[in-house]
PDB file of C-alpha atoms in Angstrom:
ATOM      1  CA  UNK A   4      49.561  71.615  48.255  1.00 78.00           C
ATOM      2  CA  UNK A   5      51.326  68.590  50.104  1.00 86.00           C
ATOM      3  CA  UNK A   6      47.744  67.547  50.625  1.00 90.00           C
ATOM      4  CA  UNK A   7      47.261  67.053  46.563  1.00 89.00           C
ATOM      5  CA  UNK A   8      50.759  65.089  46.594  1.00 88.00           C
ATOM      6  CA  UNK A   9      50.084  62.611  49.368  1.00 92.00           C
ATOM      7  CA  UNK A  10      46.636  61.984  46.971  1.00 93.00           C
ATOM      8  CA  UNK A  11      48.482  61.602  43.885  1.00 92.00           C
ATOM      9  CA  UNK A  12      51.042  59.706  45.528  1.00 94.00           C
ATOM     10  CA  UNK A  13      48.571  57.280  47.151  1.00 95.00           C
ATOM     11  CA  UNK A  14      46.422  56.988  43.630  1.00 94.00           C
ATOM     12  CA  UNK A  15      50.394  56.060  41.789  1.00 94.00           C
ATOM     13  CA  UNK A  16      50.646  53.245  44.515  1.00 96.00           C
ATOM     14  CA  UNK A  17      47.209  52.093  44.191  1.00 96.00           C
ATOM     15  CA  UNK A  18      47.745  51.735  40.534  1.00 95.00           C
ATOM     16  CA  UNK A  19      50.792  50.340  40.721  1.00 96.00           C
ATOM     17  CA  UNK A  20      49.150  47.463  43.429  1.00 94.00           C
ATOM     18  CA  UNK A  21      46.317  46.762  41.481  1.00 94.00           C
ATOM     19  CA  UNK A  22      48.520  46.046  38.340  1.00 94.00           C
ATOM     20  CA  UNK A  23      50.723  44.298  39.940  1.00 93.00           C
ATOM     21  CA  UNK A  24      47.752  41.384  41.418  1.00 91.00           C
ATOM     22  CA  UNK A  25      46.176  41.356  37.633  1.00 93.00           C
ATOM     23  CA  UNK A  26      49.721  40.299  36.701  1.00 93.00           C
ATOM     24  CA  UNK A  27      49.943  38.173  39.354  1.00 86.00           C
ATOM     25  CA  UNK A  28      46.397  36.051  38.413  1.00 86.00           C
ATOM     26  CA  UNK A  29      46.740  36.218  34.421  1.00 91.00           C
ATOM     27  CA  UNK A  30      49.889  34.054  35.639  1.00 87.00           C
ATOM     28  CA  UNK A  31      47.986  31.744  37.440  1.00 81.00           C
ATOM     29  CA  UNK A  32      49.690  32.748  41.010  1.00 81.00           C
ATOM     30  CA  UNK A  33      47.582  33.445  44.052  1.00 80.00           C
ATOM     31  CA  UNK A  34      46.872  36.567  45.390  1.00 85.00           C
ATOM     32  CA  UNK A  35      46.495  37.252  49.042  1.00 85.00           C
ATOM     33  CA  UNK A  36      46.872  34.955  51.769  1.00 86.00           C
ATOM     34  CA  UNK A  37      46.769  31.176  52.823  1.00 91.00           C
ATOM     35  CA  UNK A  38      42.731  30.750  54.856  1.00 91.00           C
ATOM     36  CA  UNK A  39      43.028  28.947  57.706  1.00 94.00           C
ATOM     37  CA  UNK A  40      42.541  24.712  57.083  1.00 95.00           C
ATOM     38  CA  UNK A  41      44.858  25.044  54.150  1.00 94.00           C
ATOM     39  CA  UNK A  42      48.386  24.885  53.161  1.00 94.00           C
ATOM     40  CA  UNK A  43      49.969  25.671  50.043  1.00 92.00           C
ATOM     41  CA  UNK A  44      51.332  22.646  47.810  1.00 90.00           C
ATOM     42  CA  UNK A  45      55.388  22.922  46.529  1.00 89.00           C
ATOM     43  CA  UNK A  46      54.085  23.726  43.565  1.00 84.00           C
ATOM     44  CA  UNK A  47      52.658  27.420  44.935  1.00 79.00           C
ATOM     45  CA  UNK A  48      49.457  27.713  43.268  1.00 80.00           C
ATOM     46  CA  UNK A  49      47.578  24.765  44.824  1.00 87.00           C
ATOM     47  CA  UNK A  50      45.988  25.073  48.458  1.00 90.00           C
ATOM     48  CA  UNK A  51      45.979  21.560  50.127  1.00 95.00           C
ATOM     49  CA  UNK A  52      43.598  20.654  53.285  1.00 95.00           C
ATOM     50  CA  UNK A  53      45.977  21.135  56.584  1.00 96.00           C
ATOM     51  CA  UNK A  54      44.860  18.208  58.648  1.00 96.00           C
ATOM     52  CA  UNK A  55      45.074  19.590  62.063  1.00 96.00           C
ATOM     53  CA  UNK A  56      43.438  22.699  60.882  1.00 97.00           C
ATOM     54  CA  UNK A  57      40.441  21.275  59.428  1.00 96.00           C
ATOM     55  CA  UNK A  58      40.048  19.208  62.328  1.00 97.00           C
ATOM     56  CA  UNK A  59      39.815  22.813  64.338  1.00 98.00           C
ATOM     57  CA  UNK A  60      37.451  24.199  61.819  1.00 97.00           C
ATOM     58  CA  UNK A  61      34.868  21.211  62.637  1.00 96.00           C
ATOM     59  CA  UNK A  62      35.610  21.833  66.283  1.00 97.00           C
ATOM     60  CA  UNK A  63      34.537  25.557  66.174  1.00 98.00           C
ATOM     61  CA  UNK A  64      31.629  24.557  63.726  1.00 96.00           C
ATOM     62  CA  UNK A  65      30.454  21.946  66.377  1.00 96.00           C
ATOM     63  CA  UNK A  66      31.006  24.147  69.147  1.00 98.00           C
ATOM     64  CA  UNK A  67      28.880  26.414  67.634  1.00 97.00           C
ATOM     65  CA  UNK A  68      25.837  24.158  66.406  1.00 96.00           C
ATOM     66  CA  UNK A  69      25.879  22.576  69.698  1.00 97.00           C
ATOM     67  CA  UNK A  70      24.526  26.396  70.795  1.00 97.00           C
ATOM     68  CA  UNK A  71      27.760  27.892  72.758  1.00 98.00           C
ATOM     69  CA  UNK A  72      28.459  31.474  72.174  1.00 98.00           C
ATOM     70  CA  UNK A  73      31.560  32.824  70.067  1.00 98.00           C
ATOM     71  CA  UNK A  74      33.213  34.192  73.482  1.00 99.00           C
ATOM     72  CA  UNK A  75      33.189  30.805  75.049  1.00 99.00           C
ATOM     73  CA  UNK A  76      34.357  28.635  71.868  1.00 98.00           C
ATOM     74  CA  UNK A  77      37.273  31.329  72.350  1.00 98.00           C
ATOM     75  CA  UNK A  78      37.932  31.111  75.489  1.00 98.00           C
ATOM     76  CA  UNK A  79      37.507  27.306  75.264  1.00 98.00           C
ATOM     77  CA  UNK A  80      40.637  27.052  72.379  1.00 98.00           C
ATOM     78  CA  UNK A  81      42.680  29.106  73.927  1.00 98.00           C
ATOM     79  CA  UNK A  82      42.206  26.737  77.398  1.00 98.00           C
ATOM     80  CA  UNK A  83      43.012  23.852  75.565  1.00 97.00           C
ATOM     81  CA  UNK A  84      45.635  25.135  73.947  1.00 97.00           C
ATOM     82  CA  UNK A  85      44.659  24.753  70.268  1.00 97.00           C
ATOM     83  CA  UNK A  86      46.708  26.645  68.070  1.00 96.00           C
ATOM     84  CA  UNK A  87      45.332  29.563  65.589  1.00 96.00           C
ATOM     85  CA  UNK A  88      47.687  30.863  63.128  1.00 94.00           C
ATOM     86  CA  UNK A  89      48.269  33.996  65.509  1.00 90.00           C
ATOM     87  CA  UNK A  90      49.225  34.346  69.326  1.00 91.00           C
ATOM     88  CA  UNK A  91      45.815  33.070  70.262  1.00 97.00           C
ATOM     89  CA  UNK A  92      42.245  32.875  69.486  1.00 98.00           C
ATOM     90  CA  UNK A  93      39.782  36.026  69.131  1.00 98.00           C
ATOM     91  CA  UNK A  94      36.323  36.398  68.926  1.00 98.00           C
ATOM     92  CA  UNK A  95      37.051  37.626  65.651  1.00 97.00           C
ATOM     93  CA  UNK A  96      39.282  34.446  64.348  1.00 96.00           C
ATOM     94  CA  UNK A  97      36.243  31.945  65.474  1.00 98.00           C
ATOM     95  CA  UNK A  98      33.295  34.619  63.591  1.00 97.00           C
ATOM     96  CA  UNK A  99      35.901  34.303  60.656  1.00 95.00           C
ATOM     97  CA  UNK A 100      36.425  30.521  60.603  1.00 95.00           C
ATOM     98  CA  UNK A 101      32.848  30.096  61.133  1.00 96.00           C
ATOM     99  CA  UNK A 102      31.989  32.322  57.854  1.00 94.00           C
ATOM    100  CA  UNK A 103      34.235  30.546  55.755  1.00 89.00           C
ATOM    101  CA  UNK A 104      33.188  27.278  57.150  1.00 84.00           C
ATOM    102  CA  UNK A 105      29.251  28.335  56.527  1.00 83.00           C
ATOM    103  CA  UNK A 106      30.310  29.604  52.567  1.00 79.00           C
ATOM    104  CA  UNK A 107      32.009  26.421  52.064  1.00 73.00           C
ATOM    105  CA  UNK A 108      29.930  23.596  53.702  1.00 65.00           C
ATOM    106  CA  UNK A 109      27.113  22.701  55.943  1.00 51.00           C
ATOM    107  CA  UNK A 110      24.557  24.870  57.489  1.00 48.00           C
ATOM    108  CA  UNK A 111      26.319  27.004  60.673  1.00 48.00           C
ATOM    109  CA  UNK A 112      24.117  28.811  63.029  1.00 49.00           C
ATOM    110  CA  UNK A 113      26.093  32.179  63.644  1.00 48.00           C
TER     111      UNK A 113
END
């Protein structure tokens, strides 16, 4: 019985989420969070090009093309102390970058 509550509980939030971004986007506001090589603009809707993070982005894509693997690009930001928008750099944060880098531009060997 607590079962079926916890499932119509979760279904009421869902709802209520899902609303609640459609809301969001008929008014023109973004939904979800800031990628990595942007910032948002004062006005809160526009995503502007963050200098020192696109310059990282080409660095990873670089790294990458030039035919070193995803551990050692990591390992290789972390050493030189280039910031991520976490702690540090993961595997996962470079195969990320490198995706959204690859959608958005030039060829990128994964």
């Amino acid at each position: 019985m607590i079962d079926l509550f916890a499932q119509y509980e979760r279904a009421l939030i869902r709802s209520r989420t899902t609303a609640a971004m459609a809301v969001k986007r008929s008014k023109g506001e973004r939904v979800g969070g800031i990628p990595f090589g942007y910032c948002m603009h004062n006005d809160g809707v526009t995503l502007l090009p963050h200098e020192t993070e696109q310059e990282t982005i080409q660095k990873i894509a670089n790294l990458r093309n030039s035919g070193m693997t995803l551990k050692a690009i990591t390992e290789k930001l972390n050493s030189d102390g280039i910031p991520s928008r976490g702690s540090r750099w993961y595997v996962t944060s470079v195969v990320n970058v490198l995706q959204k880098f690859k959608s958005q531009n030039t060829r990128c060997s994964m």
